[in-house]
PDB file of C-alpha atoms in Angstrom:
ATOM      1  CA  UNK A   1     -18.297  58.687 -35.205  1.00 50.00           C
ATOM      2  CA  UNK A   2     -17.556  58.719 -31.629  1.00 61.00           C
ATOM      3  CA  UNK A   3     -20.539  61.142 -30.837  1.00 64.00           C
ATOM      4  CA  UNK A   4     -22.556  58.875 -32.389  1.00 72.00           C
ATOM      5  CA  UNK A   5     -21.463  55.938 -30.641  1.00 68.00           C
ATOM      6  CA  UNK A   6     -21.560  57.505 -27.631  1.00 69.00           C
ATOM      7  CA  UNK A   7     -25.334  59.024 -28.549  1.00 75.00           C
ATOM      8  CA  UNK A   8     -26.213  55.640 -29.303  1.00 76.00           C
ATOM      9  CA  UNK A   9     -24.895  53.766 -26.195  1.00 75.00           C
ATOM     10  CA  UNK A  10     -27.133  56.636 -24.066  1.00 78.00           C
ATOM     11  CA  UNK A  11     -30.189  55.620 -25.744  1.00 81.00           C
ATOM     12  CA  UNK A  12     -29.841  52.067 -25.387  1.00 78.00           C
ATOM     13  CA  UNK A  13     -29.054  52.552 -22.011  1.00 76.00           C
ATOM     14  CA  UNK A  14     -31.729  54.770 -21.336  1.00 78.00           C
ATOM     15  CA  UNK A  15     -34.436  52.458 -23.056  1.00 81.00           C
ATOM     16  CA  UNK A  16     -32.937  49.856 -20.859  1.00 74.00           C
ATOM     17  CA  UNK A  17     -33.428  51.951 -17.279  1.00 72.00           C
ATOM     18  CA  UNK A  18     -37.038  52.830 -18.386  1.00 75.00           C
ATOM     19  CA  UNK A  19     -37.664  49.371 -19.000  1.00 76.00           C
ATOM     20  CA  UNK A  20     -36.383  48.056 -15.835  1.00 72.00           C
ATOM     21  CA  UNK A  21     -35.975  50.598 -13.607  1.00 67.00           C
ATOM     22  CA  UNK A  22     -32.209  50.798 -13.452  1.00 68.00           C
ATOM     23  CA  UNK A  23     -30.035  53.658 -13.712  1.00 64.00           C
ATOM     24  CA  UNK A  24     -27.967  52.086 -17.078  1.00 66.00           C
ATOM     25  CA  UNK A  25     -24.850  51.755 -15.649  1.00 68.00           C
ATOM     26  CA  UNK A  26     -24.834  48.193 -16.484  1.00 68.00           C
ATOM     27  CA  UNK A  27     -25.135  49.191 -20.339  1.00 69.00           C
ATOM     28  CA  UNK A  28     -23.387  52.258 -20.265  1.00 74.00           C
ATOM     29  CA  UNK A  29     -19.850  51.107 -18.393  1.00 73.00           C
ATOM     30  CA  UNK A  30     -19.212  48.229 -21.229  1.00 67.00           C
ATOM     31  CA  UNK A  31     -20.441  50.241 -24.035  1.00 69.00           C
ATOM     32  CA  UNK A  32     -18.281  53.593 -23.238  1.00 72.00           C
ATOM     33  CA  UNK A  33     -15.197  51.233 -22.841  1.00 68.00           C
ATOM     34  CA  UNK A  34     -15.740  50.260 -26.009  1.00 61.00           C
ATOM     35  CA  UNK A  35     -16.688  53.299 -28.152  1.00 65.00           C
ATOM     36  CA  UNK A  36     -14.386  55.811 -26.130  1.00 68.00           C
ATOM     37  CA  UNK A  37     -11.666  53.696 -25.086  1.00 68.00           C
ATOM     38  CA  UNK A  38     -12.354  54.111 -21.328  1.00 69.00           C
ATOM     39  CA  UNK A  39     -10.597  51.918 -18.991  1.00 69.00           C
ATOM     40  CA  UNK A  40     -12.470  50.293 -16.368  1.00 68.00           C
ATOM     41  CA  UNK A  41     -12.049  52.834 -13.805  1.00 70.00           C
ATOM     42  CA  UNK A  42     -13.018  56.126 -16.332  1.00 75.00           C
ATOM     43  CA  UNK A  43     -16.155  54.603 -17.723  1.00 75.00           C
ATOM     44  CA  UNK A  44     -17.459  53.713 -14.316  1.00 75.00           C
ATOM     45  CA  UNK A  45     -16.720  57.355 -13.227  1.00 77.00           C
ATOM     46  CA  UNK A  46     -18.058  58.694 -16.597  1.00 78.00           C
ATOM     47  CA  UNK A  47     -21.222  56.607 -15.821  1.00 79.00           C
ATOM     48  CA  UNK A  48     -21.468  57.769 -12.432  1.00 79.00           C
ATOM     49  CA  UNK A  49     -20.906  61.674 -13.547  1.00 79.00           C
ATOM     50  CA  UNK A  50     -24.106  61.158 -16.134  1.00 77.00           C
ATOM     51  CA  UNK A  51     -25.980  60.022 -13.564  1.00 76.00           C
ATOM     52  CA  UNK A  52     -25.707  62.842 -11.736  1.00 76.00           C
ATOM     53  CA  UNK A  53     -28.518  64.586 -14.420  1.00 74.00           C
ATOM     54  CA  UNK A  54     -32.044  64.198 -13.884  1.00 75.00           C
ATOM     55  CA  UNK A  55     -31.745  62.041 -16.771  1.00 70.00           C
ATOM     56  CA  UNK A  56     -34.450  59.460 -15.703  1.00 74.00           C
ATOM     57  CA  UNK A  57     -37.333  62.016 -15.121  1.00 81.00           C
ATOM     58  CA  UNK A  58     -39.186  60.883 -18.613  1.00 78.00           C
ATOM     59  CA  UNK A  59     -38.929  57.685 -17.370  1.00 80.00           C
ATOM     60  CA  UNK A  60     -40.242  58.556 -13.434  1.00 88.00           C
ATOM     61  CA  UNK A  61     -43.161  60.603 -15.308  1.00 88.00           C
ATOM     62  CA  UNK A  62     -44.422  57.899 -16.736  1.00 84.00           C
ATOM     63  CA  UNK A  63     -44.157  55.408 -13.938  1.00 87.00           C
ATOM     64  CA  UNK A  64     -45.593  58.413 -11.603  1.00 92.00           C
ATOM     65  CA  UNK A  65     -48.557  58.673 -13.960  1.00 89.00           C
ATOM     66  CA  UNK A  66     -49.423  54.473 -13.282  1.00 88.00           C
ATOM     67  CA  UNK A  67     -49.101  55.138  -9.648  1.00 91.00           C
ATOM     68  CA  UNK A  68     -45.837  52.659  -9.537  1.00 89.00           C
ATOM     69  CA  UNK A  69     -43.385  54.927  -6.965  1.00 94.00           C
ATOM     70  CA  UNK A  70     -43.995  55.001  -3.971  1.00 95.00           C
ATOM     71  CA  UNK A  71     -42.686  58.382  -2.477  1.00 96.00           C
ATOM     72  CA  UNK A  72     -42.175  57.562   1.432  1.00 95.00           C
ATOM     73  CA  UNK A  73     -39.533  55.561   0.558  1.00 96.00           C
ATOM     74  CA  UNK A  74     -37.350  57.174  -2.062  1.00 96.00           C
ATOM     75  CA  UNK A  75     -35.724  60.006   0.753  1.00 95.00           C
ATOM     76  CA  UNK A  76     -34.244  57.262   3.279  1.00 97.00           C
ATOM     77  CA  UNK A  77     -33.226  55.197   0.082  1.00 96.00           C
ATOM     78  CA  UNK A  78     -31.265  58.749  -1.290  1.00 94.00           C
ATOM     79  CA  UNK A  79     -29.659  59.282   1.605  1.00 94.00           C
ATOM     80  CA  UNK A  80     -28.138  55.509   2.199  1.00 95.00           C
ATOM     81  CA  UNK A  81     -27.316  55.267  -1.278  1.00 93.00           C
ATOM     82  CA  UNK A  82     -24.923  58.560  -1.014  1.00 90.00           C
ATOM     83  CA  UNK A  83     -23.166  56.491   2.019  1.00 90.00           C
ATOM     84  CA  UNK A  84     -22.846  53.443   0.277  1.00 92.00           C
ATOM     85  CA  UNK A  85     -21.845  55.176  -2.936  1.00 88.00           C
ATOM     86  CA  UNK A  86     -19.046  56.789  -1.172  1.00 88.00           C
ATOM     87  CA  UNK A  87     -17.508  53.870   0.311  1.00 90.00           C
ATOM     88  CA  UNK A  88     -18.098  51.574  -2.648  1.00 87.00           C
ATOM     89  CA  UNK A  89     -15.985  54.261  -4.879  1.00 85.00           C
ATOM     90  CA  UNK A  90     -13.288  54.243  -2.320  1.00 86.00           C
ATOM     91  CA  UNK A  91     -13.037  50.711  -2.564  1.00 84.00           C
ATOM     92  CA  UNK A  92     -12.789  50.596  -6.138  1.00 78.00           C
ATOM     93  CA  UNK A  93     -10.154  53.181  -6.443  1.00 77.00           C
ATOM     94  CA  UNK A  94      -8.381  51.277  -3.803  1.00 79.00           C
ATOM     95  CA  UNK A  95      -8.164  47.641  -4.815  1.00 71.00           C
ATOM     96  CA  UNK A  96      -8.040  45.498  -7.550  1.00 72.00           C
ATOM     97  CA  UNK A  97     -11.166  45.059  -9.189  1.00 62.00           C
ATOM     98  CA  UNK A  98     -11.054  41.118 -10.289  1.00 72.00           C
ATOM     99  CA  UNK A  99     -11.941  39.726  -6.666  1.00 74.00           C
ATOM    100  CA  UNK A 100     -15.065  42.877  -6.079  1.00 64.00           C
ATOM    101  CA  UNK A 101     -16.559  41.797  -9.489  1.00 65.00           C
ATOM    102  CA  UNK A 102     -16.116  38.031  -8.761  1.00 74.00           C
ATOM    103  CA  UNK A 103     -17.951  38.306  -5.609  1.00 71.00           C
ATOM    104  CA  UNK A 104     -20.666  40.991  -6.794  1.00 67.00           C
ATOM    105  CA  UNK A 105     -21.298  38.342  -9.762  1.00 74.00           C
ATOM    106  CA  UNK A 106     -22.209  35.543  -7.215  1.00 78.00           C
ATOM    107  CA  UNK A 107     -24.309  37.879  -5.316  1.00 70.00           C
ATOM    108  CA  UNK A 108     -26.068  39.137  -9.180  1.00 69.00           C
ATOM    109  CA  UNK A 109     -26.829  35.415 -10.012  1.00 79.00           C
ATOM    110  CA  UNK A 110     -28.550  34.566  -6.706  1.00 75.00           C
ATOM    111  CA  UNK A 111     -30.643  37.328  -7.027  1.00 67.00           C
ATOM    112  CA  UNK A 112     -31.452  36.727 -10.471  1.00 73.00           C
ATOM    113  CA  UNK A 113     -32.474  33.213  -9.597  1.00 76.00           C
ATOM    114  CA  UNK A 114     -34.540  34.454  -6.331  1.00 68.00           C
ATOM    115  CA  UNK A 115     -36.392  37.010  -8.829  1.00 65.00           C
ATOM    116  CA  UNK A 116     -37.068  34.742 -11.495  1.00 67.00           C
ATOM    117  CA  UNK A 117     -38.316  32.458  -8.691  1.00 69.00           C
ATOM    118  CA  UNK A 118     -40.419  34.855  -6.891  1.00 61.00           C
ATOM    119  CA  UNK A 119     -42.145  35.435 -10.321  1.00 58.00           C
ATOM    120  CA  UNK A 120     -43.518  31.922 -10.137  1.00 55.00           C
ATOM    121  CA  UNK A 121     -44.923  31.774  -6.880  1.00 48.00           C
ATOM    122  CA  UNK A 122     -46.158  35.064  -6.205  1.00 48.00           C
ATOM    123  CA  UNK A 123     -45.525  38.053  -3.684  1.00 50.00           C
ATOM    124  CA  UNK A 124     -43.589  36.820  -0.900  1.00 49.00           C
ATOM    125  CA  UNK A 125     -45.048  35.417   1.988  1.00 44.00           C
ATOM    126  CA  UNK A 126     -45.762  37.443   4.861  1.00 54.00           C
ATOM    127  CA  UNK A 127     -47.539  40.532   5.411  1.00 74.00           C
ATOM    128  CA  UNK A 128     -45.383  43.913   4.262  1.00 83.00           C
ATOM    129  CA  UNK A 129     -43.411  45.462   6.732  1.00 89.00           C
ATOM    130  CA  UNK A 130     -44.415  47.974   9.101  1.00 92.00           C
ATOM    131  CA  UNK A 131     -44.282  51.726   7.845  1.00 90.00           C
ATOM    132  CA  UNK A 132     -41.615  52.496  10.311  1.00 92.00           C
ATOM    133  CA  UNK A 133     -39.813  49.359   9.397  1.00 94.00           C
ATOM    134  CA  UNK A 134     -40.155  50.228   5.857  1.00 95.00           C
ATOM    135  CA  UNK A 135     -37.989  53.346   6.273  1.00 96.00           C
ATOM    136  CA  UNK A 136     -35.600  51.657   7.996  1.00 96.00           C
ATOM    137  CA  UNK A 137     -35.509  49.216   5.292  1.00 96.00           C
ATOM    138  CA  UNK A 138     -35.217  51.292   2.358  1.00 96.00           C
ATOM    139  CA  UNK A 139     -32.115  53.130   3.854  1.00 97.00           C
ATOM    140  CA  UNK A 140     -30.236  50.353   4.087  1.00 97.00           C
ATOM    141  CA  UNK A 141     -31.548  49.246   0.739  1.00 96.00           C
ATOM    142  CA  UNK A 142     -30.272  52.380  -0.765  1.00 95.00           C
ATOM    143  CA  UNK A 143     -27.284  51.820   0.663  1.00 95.00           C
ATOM    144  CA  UNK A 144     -26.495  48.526  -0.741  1.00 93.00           C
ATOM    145  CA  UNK A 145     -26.962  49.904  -3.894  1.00 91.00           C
ATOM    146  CA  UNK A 146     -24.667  52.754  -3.929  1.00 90.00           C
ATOM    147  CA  UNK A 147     -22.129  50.729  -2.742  1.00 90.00           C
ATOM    148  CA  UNK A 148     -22.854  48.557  -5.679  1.00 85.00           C
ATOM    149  CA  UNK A 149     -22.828  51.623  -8.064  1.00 82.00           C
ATOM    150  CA  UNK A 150     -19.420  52.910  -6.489  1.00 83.00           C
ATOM    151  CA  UNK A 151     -17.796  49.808  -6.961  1.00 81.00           C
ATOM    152  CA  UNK A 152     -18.705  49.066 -10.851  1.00 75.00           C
ATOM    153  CA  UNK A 153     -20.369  52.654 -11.928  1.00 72.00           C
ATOM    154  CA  UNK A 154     -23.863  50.342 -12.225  1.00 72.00           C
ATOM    155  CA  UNK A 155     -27.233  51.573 -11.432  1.00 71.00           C
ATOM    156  CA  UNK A 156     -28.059  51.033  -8.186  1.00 81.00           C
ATOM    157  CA  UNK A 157     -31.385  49.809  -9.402  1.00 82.00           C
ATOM    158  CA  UNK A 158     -30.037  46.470 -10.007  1.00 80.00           C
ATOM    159  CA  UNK A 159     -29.633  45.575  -6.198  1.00 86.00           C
ATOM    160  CA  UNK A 160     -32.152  47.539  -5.005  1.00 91.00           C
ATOM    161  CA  UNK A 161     -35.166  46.604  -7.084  1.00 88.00           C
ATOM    162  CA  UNK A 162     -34.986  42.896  -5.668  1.00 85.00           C
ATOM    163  CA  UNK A 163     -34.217  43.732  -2.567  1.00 90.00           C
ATOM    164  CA  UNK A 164     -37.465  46.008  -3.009  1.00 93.00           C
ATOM    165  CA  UNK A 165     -39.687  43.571  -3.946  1.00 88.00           C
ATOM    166  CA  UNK A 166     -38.795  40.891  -1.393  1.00 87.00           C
ATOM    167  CA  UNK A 167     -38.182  42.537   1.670  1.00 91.00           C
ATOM    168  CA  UNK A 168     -40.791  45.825   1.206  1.00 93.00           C
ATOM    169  CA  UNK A 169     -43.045  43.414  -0.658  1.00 90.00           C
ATOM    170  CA  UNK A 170     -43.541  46.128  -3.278  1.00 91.00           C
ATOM    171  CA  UNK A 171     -44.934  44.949  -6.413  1.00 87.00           C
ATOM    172  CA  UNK A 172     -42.178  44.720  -9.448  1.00 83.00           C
ATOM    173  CA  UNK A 173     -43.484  48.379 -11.356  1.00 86.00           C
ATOM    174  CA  UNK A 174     -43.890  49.603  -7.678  1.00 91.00           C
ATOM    175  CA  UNK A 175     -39.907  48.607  -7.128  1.00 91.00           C
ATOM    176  CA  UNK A 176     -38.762  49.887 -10.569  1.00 86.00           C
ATOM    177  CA  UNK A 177     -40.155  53.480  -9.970  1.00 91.00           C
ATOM    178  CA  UNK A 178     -39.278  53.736  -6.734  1.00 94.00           C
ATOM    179  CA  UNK A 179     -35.504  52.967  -7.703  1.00 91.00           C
ATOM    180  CA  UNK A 180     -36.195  55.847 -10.734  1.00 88.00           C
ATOM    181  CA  UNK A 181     -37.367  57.998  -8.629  1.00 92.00           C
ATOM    182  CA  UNK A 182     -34.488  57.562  -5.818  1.00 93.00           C
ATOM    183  CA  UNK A 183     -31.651  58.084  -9.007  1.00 86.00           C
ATOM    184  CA  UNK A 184     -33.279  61.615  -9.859  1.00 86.00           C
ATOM    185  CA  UNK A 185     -31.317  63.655  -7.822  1.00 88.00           C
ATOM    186  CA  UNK A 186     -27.475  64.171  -8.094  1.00 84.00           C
ATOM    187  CA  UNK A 187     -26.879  61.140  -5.412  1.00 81.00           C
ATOM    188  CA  UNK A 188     -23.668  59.816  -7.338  1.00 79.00           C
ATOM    189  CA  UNK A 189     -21.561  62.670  -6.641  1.00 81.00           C
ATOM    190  CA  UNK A 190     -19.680  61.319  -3.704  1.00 82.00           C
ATOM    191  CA  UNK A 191     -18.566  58.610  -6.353  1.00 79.00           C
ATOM    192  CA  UNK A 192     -18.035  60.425  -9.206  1.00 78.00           C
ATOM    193  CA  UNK A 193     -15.910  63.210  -7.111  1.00 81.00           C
ATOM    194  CA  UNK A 194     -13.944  60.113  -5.689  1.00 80.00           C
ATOM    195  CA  UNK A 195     -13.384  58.696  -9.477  1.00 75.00           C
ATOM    196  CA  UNK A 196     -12.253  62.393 -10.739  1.00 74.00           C
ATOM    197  CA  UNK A 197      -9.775  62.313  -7.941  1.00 77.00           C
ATOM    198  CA  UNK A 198      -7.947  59.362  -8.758  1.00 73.00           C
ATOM    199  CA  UNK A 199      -8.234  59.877 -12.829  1.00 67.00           C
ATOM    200  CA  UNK A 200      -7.784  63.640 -12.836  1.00 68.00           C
ATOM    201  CA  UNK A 201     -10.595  64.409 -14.959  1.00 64.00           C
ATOM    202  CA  UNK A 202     -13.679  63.589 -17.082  1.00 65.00           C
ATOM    203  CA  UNK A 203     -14.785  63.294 -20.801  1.00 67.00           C
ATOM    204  CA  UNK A 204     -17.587  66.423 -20.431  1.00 67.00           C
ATOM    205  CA  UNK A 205     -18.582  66.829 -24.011  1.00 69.00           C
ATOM    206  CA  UNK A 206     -18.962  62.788 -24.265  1.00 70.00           C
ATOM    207  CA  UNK A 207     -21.310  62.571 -21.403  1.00 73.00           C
ATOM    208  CA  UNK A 208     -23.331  65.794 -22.701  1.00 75.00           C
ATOM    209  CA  UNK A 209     -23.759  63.155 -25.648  1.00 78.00           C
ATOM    210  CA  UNK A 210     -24.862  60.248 -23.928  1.00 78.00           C
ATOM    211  CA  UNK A 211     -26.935  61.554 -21.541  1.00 78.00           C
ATOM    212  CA  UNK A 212     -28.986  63.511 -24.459  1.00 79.00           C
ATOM    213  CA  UNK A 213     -29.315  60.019 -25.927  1.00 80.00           C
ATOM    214  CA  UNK A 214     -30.564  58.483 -22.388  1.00 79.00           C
ATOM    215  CA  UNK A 215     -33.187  60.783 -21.550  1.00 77.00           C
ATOM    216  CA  UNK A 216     -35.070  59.579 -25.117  1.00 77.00           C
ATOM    217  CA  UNK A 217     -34.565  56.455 -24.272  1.00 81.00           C
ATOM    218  CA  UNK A 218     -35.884  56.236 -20.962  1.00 76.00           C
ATOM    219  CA  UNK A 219     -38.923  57.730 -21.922  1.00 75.00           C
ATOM    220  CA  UNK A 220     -39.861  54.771 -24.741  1.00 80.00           C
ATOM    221  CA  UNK A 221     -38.711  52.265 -22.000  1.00 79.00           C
ATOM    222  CA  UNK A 222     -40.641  52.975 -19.342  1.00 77.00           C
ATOM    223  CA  UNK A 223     -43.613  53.332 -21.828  1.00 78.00           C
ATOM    224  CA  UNK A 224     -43.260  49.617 -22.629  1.00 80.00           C
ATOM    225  CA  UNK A 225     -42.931  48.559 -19.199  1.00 75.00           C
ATOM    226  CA  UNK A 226     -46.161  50.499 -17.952  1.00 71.00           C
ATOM    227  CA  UNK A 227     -47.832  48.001 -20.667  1.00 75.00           C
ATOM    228  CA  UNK A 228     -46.202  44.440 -19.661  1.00 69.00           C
ATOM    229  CA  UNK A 229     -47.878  42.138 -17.065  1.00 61.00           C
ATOM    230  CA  UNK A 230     -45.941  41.714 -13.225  1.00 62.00           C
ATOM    231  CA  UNK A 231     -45.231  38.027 -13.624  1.00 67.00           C
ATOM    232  CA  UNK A 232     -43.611  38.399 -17.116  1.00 70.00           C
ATOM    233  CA  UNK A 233     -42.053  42.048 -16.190  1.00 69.00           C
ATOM    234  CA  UNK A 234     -40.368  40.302 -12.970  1.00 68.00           C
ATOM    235  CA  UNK A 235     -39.297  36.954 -15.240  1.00 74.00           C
ATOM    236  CA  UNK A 236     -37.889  39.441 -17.321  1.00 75.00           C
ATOM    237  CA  UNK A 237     -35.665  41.457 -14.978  1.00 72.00           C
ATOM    238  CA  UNK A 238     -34.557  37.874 -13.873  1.00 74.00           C
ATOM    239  CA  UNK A 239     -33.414  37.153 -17.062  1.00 79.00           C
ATOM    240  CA  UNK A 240     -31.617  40.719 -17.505  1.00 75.00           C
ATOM    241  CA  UNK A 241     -29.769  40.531 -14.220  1.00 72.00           C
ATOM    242  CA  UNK A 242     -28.546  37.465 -15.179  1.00 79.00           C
ATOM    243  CA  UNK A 243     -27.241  38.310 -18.469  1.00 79.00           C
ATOM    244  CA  UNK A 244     -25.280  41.275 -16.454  1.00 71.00           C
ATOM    245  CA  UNK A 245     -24.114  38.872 -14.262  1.00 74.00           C
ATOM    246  CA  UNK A 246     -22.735  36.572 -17.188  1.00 80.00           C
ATOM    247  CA  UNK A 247     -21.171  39.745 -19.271  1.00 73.00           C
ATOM    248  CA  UNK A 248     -19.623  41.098 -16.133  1.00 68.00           C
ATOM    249  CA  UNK A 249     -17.975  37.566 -15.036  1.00 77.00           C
ATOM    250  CA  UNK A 250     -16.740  37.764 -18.911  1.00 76.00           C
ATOM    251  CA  UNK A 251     -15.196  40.776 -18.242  1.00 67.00           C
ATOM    252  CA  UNK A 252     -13.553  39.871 -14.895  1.00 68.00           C
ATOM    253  CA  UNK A 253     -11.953  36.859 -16.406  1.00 75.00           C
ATOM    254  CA  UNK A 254     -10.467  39.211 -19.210  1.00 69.00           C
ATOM    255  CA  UNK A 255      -8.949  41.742 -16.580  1.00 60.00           C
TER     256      UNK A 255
END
């Protein structure tokens, strides 16, 4: 029953990431807490360790195939997401959680309301940044993400996409493969190595579960997004980041 659980959480999660470009750590953390048991600490490392597959390729494929990633970017955003993923995992193991999700919740909602925003009036104002500026950009962008993803075991996706579309002025299925694209190669593994430190060990045959379940569901997700419209893909992801944002606040009030 387990298996299946766990099967099922991976292609939820997976649908999810193909949908909105995020690596399903948002999905995944809650849901293995609740069909394995995890504790907070595990499922974020568990999350982080099936993240380390190539797990999102269906899901790049298809946003590859629309022209929506844009390549340039996706090596200085891999290598300040495996800084930031790092520190944000020795955080984590470090401190109480309560305060880190409090604060990360804030900064959730206020991007949630900026995206939903921006989907009203447009592309930001301003022309796009130059291309050397735009590297510079993306590594830090990268970099807020991982230590995002070290800190709660979430996609990275969530931080950077917004961050993405407002400061690189990429369009929203430009931002969403790009993110994909950056989370194909094993860039958690400062995290998870950090996590398997401090818990002494991983569920392996679980995560072989899950992450067969993901990669099917990326695929169909990233199939539906190719066919939305920006403005109501954008409200969308609004809408989603907020719900995170509400579920993990939930969850921090619990702990």
């Amino acid at each position: 029953m387990n298996d299946l659980l766990s099967g099922g959480a991976g292609l939820l999660a997976g649908a999810l990431s193909g949908v909105f470009g995020i690596g399903g750590g948002v999905v995944l953390v809650p849901l293995l807490a609740l069909t394995l048991g995890l504790d907070q600490h595990d499922a974020q490392g568990v999350t982080l360790a099936i993240m380390l597959l190539p797990i999102g390729a269906a899901a790049v494929v298809e946003y590859h195939r629309v022209g929506a990633v844009r390549w340039p970017l996706v090596v200085p955003m891999i290598v300040g997401f495996m800084a930031g993923i790092w520190l944000g995992s020795e955080i984590a193991t470090a401190i109480p959680e309560r305060p880190l999700r409090l604060g990360f919740v804030a900064f959730m909602l206020a991007m949630a309301a900026r995206t939903f925003w921006s989907s009203k009036v447009g592309r930001p104002a301003g022309p796009p940044p130059s291309p050397r500026m735009a590297l510079l950009h993306a590594t830090w962008i990268g970099a807020a993400g991982g230590v995002a993803s070290g800190l709660l075991g979430i996609g990275g996706g969530v931080v950077m996409i917004p961050l993405m579309v407002s400061i690189l002025a990429l369009t929203q299925h430009e931002a969403q493969g790009t993110s994909l694209a950056t989370m194909l190669p094993p860039i958690g593994l400062p995290g998870v190595l950090v996590y398997a430190r401090a818990s002494g060990g991983l569920p392996w045959v679980a995560m072989a579960v899950v992450a067969t379940g993901f990669v099917g569901g990326g695929a169909l997700g990233a199939r539906i997004a190719n066919r939305l419209r920006g403005p109501g893909l954008t409200r969308a992801f609004g809408v989603f980041v907020a719900c995170v944002a509400c579920a993990l606040l939930w969850r921090a009030l619990r702990i």
